[in-house]
Tab-separated table of C-alpha atoms and ligand atoms in Angstrom:
chain	number	residue	atom	x	y	z
J	46	MET	CA	-66.732	-16.816	0.514
J	47	LYS	CA	-63.917	-19.945	-0.400
J	48	LYS	CA	-64.091	-18.852	-3.552
J	49	LEU	CA	-64.011	-14.675	-2.737
J	50	TRP	CA	-60.223	-15.547	-0.987
J	51	LYS	CA	-59.324	-16.609	-3.150
J	52	ILE	CA	-59.223	-14.098	-5.828
J	53	ALA	CA	-59.075	-11.664	-3.426
J	54	ALA	CA	-55.164	-13.478	-2.866
J	55	LEU	CA	-54.744	-13.609	-6.548
J	56	VAL	CA	-55.382	-10.287	-7.165
J	57	LEU	CA	-52.847	-9.513	-4.368
J	58	SER	CA	-51.121	-11.196	-5.704
J	59	LEU	CA	-50.889	-10.249	-8.901
J	60	VAL	CA	-50.574	-6.687	-7.263
J	61	LEU	CA	-47.433	-7.668	-6.198
J	62	VAL	CA	-46.078	-9.324	-8.431
J	63	VAL	CA	-47.055	-5.910	-11.106
J	64	GLY	CA	-45.200	-3.654	-8.001
J	65	CYS	CA	-42.405	-5.652	-8.219
J	66	PHE	CA	-41.378	-5.148	-11.838
J	67	ALA	CA	-42.971	-1.279	-11.967
J	68	ALA	CA	-40.031	-1.397	-8.723
J	69	CYS	CA	-37.813	-2.795	-10.478
J	70	GLY	CA	-38.084	-1.317	-13.758
J	71	SER	CA	-38.152	2.224	-12.043
J	72	SER	CA	-34.648	1.970	-9.780
J	73	ASP	CA	-33.218	0.146	-13.368
J	74	ASP	CA	-34.043	4.040	-14.781
J	75	VAL	CA	-33.256	5.781	-11.891
J	76	ASP	CA	-29.675	3.679	-11.365
J	77	GLU	CA	-29.025	4.739	-14.447
J	78	PRO	CA	-28.624	8.549	-14.374
J	79	ASP	CA	-27.534	8.199	-10.637
J	80	ALA	CA	-24.397	6.168	-12.149
J	81	GLY	CA	-24.202	8.751	-14.776
J	82	ALA	CA	-24.762	11.827	-12.015
J	83	GLU	CA	-22.364	10.512	-9.919
J	84	ALA	CA	-19.248	9.399	-12.395
J	85	THR	CA	-20.243	13.871	-13.749
J	86	SER	CA	-19.688	14.508	-10.634
J	87	GLU	CA	-16.955	12.443	-10.009
J	88	ALA	CA	-15.247	14.229	-12.601
J	89	GLY	CA	-16.319	17.102	-11.450
J	90	THR	CA	-14.240	16.583	-8.495
J	91	THR	CA	-11.439	16.135	-9.762
J	92	GLU	CA	-10.926	18.396	-11.801
J	93	ALA	CA	-12.262	20.695	-9.330
J	94	ALA	CA	-9.663	18.454	-6.602
J	95	GLU	CA	-6.137	18.998	-9.179
J	96	SER	CA	-7.048	23.181	-9.197
J	97	ASP	CA	-7.411	23.130	-5.486
J	98	ARG	CA	-5.344	20.211	-4.086
J	99	LEU	CA	-2.379	22.766	-3.504
J	100	ALA	CA	-4.044	25.361	-2.884
J	101	ASP	CA	-3.661	25.811	0.228
J	102	GLY	CA	0.775	25.429	-0.343
J	103	VAL	CA	0.483	21.713	1.737
J	104	LEU	CA	0.746	18.809	0.224
J	105	THR	CA	-0.959	16.744	3.403
J	106	VAL	CA	1.784	13.015	2.568
J	107	GLY	CA	0.735	10.352	4.313
J	108	THR	CA	3.687	6.992	4.779
J	109	ASN	CA	3.533	4.526	7.524
J	110	ALA	CA	6.517	5.408	9.602
J	111	THR	CA	7.513	1.452	9.930
J	112	PHE	CA	9.521	0.874	7.615
J	113	PRO	CA	13.614	1.697	8.040
J	114	PRO	CA	15.523	3.330	6.452
J	115	PHE	CA	12.265	4.604	4.153
J	116	GLU	CA	10.416	5.497	6.520
J	117	TYR	CA	10.618	5.276	10.831
J	118	LEU	CA	9.976	7.937	13.732
J	119	GLY	CA	13.421	9.671	14.218
J	120	ASP	CA	13.951	10.798	17.397
J	121	ASP	CA	12.307	14.474	18.029
J	122	GLY	CA	8.985	11.453	17.512
J	123	THR	CA	8.338	12.523	13.617
J	124	PRO	CA	8.461	10.761	10.559
J	125	ASP	CA	11.942	10.797	9.011
J	126	GLY	CA	13.563	8.835	6.837
J	127	PHE	CA	15.126	8.372	2.799
J	128	ASP	CA	10.605	8.885	1.380
J	129	ILE	CA	10.107	11.543	3.716
J	130	ALA	CA	13.145	13.530	2.434
J	131	LEU	CA	12.392	13.032	-0.829
J	132	ILE	CA	8.938	13.990	-0.682
J	133	LYS	CA	10.138	17.143	1.606
J	134	LEU	CA	12.651	17.620	-2.073
J	135	ILE	CA	9.599	17.357	-4.608
J	136	GLY	CA	7.504	20.035	-2.331
J	137	GLU	CA	9.880	22.581	-1.742
J	138	LYS	CA	10.304	21.839	-5.975
J	139	ILE	CA	6.853	21.849	-6.489
J	140	GLY	CA	6.221	25.397	-4.307
J	141	VAL	CA	4.224	23.375	-1.459
J	142	GLU	CA	4.902	23.264	2.518
J	143	VAL	CA	4.904	19.693	3.017
J	144	GLU	CA	2.775	17.970	6.193
J	145	VAL	CA	3.775	13.754	7.039
J	146	VAL	CA	0.213	12.361	8.383
J	147	ASP	CA	1.458	8.469	9.672
J	148	MET	CA	-0.373	6.611	9.296
J	149	GLU	CA	-1.937	2.234	9.084
J	150	PHE	CA	-0.019	1.171	6.003
J	151	ASP	CA	-2.867	-0.413	5.527
J	152	SER	CA	-4.959	2.178	4.781
J	153	LEU	CA	-3.332	4.335	3.084
J	154	CYS	CA	-4.430	3.732	-0.754
J	155	ALA	CA	-8.319	4.367	0.427
J	156	SER	CA	-7.210	7.666	2.514
J	157	VAL	CA	-5.335	8.713	-0.707
J	158	GLY	CA	-7.220	11.976	-2.261
J	159	ASN	CA	-9.381	12.365	0.809
J	160	ARG	CA	-7.724	12.412	4.033
J	161	ILE	CA	-3.985	12.147	2.080
J	162	ASP	CA	-2.991	14.247	-0.907
J	163	VAL	CA	-0.270	11.599	-1.477
J	164	ALA	CA	0.891	8.325	-0.016
J	165	ILE	CA	4.571	7.499	-0.065
J	166	ALA	CA	5.356	4.625	2.219
J	167	GLY	CA	7.748	2.074	0.354
J	168	MET	CA	4.796	1.500	-1.534
J	169	THR	CA	5.308	-1.127	-5.058
J	170	VAL	CA	3.719	-0.233	-7.417
J	171	ASP	CA	0.561	-2.789	-8.384
J	172	PRO	CA	-2.072	-3.075	-10.213
J	173	GLU	CA	-4.721	-4.043	-7.542
J	174	ARG	CA	-3.778	-0.586	-6.486
J	175	GLU	CA	-3.409	0.522	-10.147
J	176	LYS	CA	-7.838	0.212	-9.525
J	177	THR	CA	-8.077	2.958	-6.856
J	178	VAL	CA	-4.763	5.059	-6.907
J	179	ASP	CA	-2.556	6.623	-10.063
J	180	PHE	CA	0.935	6.247	-9.409
J	181	SER	CA	4.173	8.939	-9.637
J	182	ASP	CA	6.929	7.777	-11.859
J	183	ASN	CA	9.324	4.562	-9.927
J	184	TYR	CA	11.925	6.000	-8.188
J	185	TYR	CA	13.708	2.666	-6.604
J	186	LYS	CA	13.725	-0.587	-7.549
J	187	ALA	CA	13.021	-4.106	-4.543
J	188	ILE	CA	12.085	-7.499	-4.292
J	189	GLN	CA	11.655	-9.325	-1.030
J	190	ASN	CA	13.797	-10.961	0.768
J	191	VAL	CA	13.050	-13.843	4.141
J	192	LEU	CA	14.259	-13.044	7.761
J	193	VAL	CA	14.918	-15.711	9.439
J	194	ALA	CA	15.991	-16.400	13.117
J	195	ALA	CA	20.064	-16.581	12.833
J	196	ASP	CA	20.077	-20.607	13.834
J	197	ASN	CA	17.677	-21.641	10.956
J	198	THR	CA	19.027	-24.775	8.003
J	199	GLU	CA	15.841	-25.415	7.228
J	200	ILE	CA	14.163	-22.924	5.608
J	201	THR	CA	16.514	-21.616	2.685
J	202	ASP	CA	14.047	-21.789	-1.093
J	203	MET	CA	10.705	-20.715	-1.373
J	204	SER	CA	9.661	-24.747	-1.062
J	205	SER	CA	10.951	-25.024	2.636
J	206	LEU	CA	8.619	-22.039	3.314
J	207	ALA	CA	5.580	-24.158	2.393
J	208	GLY	CA	3.657	-25.059	5.737
J	209	LYS	CA	5.232	-22.502	7.682
J	210	THR	CA	4.410	-20.128	9.847
J	211	ILE	CA	5.218	-16.731	8.098
J	212	GLY	CA	4.658	-12.954	9.328
J	213	VAL	CA	4.226	-10.181	7.351
J	214	GLN	CA	2.795	-6.372	7.448
J	215	LEU	CA	-0.800	-6.318	6.579
J	216	GLY	CA	-1.533	-5.446	3.412
J	217	THR	CA	1.839	-5.494	2.217
J	218	THR	CA	3.659	-7.084	-1.252
J	219	GLY	CA	4.847	-9.651	1.414
J	220	ASP	CA	1.518	-10.529	2.539
J	221	LYS	CA	0.435	-10.895	-0.990
J	222	VAL	CA	3.803	-13.078	-1.697
J	223	ALA	CA	2.940	-14.877	0.993
J	224	THR	CA	-0.719	-15.880	1.132
J	225	GLU	CA	-0.547	-16.420	-2.397
J	226	ALA	CA	3.412	-18.360	-3.934
J	227	VAL	CA	4.322	-19.939	-0.560
J	228	GLU	CA	1.346	-23.195	-0.268
J	229	ASN	CA	-0.089	-23.793	3.060
J	230	ALA	CA	1.490	-20.769	5.030
J	231	GLU	CA	0.045	-19.809	7.720
J	232	VAL	CA	0.069	-15.996	6.828
J	233	LYS	CA	-0.176	-13.734	9.719
J	234	GLN	CA	-0.942	-10.284	8.877
J	235	TYR	CA	0.859	-6.971	11.912
J	236	THR	CA	0.030	-4.218	11.558
J	237	SER	CA	3.323	-3.434	11.752
J	238	TYR	CA	6.813	-5.108	9.869
J	239	SER	CA	8.439	-4.098	13.334
J	240	LEU	CA	6.176	-6.173	15.531
J	241	ALA	CA	6.896	-9.453	12.668
J	242	VAL	CA	10.075	-8.969	13.869
J	243	GLU	CA	9.453	-9.265	17.073
J	244	ASP	CA	7.476	-11.797	17.021
J	245	LEU	CA	9.991	-13.310	14.810
J	246	LYS	CA	12.874	-13.081	17.517
J	247	ASN	CA	10.167	-14.726	19.997
J	248	GLY	CA	9.658	-17.583	17.874
J	249	ASN	CA	6.695	-17.407	16.910
J	250	VAL	CA	7.122	-17.241	13.363
J	251	ASP	CA	9.481	-19.080	11.562
J	252	ALA	CA	9.957	-16.362	8.864
J	253	VAL	CA	8.629	-13.177	8.228
J	254	ILE	CA	9.090	-12.277	4.246
J	255	ILE	CA	9.351	-8.066	3.678
J	256	ASP	CA	11.291	-5.682	1.538
J	257	GLN	CA	14.910	-5.720	1.198
J	258	THR	CA	16.085	-2.989	2.131
J	259	PRO	CA	13.995	-3.134	5.715
J	260	GLY	CA	15.242	-6.612	5.661
J	261	GLU	CA	18.958	-5.196	5.552
J	262	ILE	CA	18.261	-3.038	9.177
J	263	PHE	CA	16.271	-5.424	10.453
J	264	ALA	CA	19.162	-8.707	10.409
J	265	GLY	CA	20.929	-5.753	10.620
J	266	GLN	CA	20.225	-4.543	14.089
J	267	ASN	CA	19.825	-8.192	16.086
J	268	THR	CA	22.265	-9.654	13.696
J	269	GLU	CA	21.991	-11.739	16.945
J	270	GLU	CA	18.420	-13.547	16.220
J	271	LEU	CA	17.857	-13.162	12.807
J	272	LYS	CA	19.513	-13.809	9.263
J	273	LEU	CA	18.327	-11.975	6.032
J	274	LEU	CA	17.850	-14.577	2.923
J	275	GLY	CA	18.047	-13.015	-0.368
J	276	ALA	CA	15.892	-13.605	-2.968
J	277	GLU	CA	17.740	-16.047	-5.547
J	278	ASN	CA	16.033	-19.243	-3.725
J	279	PHE	CA	12.725	-17.275	-4.094
J	280	ASP	CA	10.289	-16.964	-5.892
J	281	PHE	CA	10.835	-13.445	-5.940
J	282	GLU	CA	9.780	-10.054	-8.419
J	283	ASP	CA	11.215	-6.853	-8.999
J	284	GLU	CA	9.609	-4.683	-7.090
J	285	TYR	CA	8.785	-0.215	-8.118
J	286	TYR	CA	8.425	2.588	-5.692
J	287	ALA	CA	5.921	4.960	-6.450
J	288	ILE	CA	3.522	7.815	-5.091
J	289	ALA	CA	-0.064	6.658	-4.268
J	290	CYS	CA	-1.702	10.008	-6.188
J	291	PRO	CA	-5.467	10.333	-6.012
J	292	GLU	CA	-6.816	8.836	-8.856
J	293	GLY	CA	-7.302	10.409	-12.191
J	294	ASP	CA	-5.557	14.036	-10.740
J	295	THR	CA	-3.121	13.604	-14.398
J	296	ALA	CA	-1.580	17.714	-12.918
J	297	LEU	CA	-0.606	16.897	-9.789
J	298	VAL	CA	0.921	13.388	-10.874
J	299	ALA	CA	2.465	15.061	-13.534
J	300	ARG	CA	4.081	18.583	-11.150
J	301	ILE	CA	5.966	15.515	-8.470
J	302	ASN	CA	7.522	13.579	-11.344
J	303	ALA	CA	8.759	16.933	-13.078
J	304	ALA	CA	10.604	17.782	-9.324
J	305	LEU	CA	11.329	13.775	-9.368
J	306	SER	CA	13.351	14.203	-12.428
J	307	GLU	CA	14.894	16.937	-12.265
J	308	ILE	CA	16.052	15.420	-7.905
J	309	GLN	CA	16.936	13.067	-9.812
J	310	SER	CA	19.180	14.486	-12.367
J	311	SER	CA	20.885	17.017	-9.501
J	312	GLY	CA	22.256	15.088	-8.000
J	313	GLU	CA	20.187	14.828	-5.048
J	314	PHE	CA	19.095	11.963	-5.077
J	315	ASP	CA	21.648	10.640	-5.206
J	316	MET	CA	22.551	12.253	-1.871
J	317	LEU	CA	19.188	10.857	-0.311
J	318	VAL	CA	20.248	7.501	-1.100
J	319	ASP	CA	23.930	7.947	0.799
J	320	GLU	CA	22.540	9.709	3.623
J	321	TYR	CA	19.669	7.220	3.911
J	322	ILE	CA	19.592	3.797	2.670
J	323	GLY	CA	23.880	3.695	2.117
J	324	ASN	CA	25.327	1.155	0.530
J	325	ASN	CA	21.875	-0.872	0.078
Z	277	LIG	N1	6.729	-2.232	-0.870
Z	277	LIG	C1	5.882	-3.333	0.376
Z	277	LIG	C2	4.225	-2.794	-0.707
Z	277	LIG	O1	4.152	-1.999	-0.968
Z	277	LIG	C3	5.655	-2.442	1.645
Z	277	LIG	C4	5.818	-1.324	2.143
Z	277	LIG	C5	5.877	-0.856	3.579
Z	277	LIG	O2	5.953	-2.009	3.994
Z	277	LIG	N2	5.713	0.147	3.967
Z	277	LIG	O3	3.581	-3.552	0.121
């Protein structure tokens, strides 16, 4: 009887093993055509989207209106700023209406091509982002700076940032620098730079790593409490802002680039710089 059970168990485990192989084999077989189908439909969607995207005459643009002077909420509570004026002008040149959606910076790239057509948000061209979006031509050169309390004498360079509590906006290049390039920093990630700056004023963080131009605005709004340290003593690299477009939508990127270049050569770009950024 025992023997019989043993044989039964052996047969059963054999069936299971063979079954598993079969299943694994078949799932492999299924996976391949699946991946192929996905790729085809993805390409199909991209092509369809390319022609459809502006068919309704509207370019839906995502931004995060907490990054003056590039984007902020105007007196009427709607997004305004250099980037907003620039994308509206681009829309005008392309012949579409621009609809701006204010959302969290960290969700912009993932929303490009679905919830929004493109994103403009003082967004630095970055290899990580290039995995999911295609960027337009660059339109602005930037670099990180460091905001500290006006009476702070301790933080002067990269090594003196080591071990400090650093405030950043979540998912930004400032976040990346603080996390990857500063030794032993305690990085506090905020949904906006305004909140990071508030916490700096409250003494809850030692420094805020932020793009230079917005850094100048925040420092200028809080001259008693804050000062901005330039990039000279820190190992920051030049950054370039561009418009994030749906991956593979070369037609849209080309239209945006053509409009951008027209705006640059006509002098309209410099007028926007004068109006929104001034001497920065
Ligand atoms: N330029 C920075 C980045 O792309 C910050 C942008 C922002 O905070 N709006 O990450």
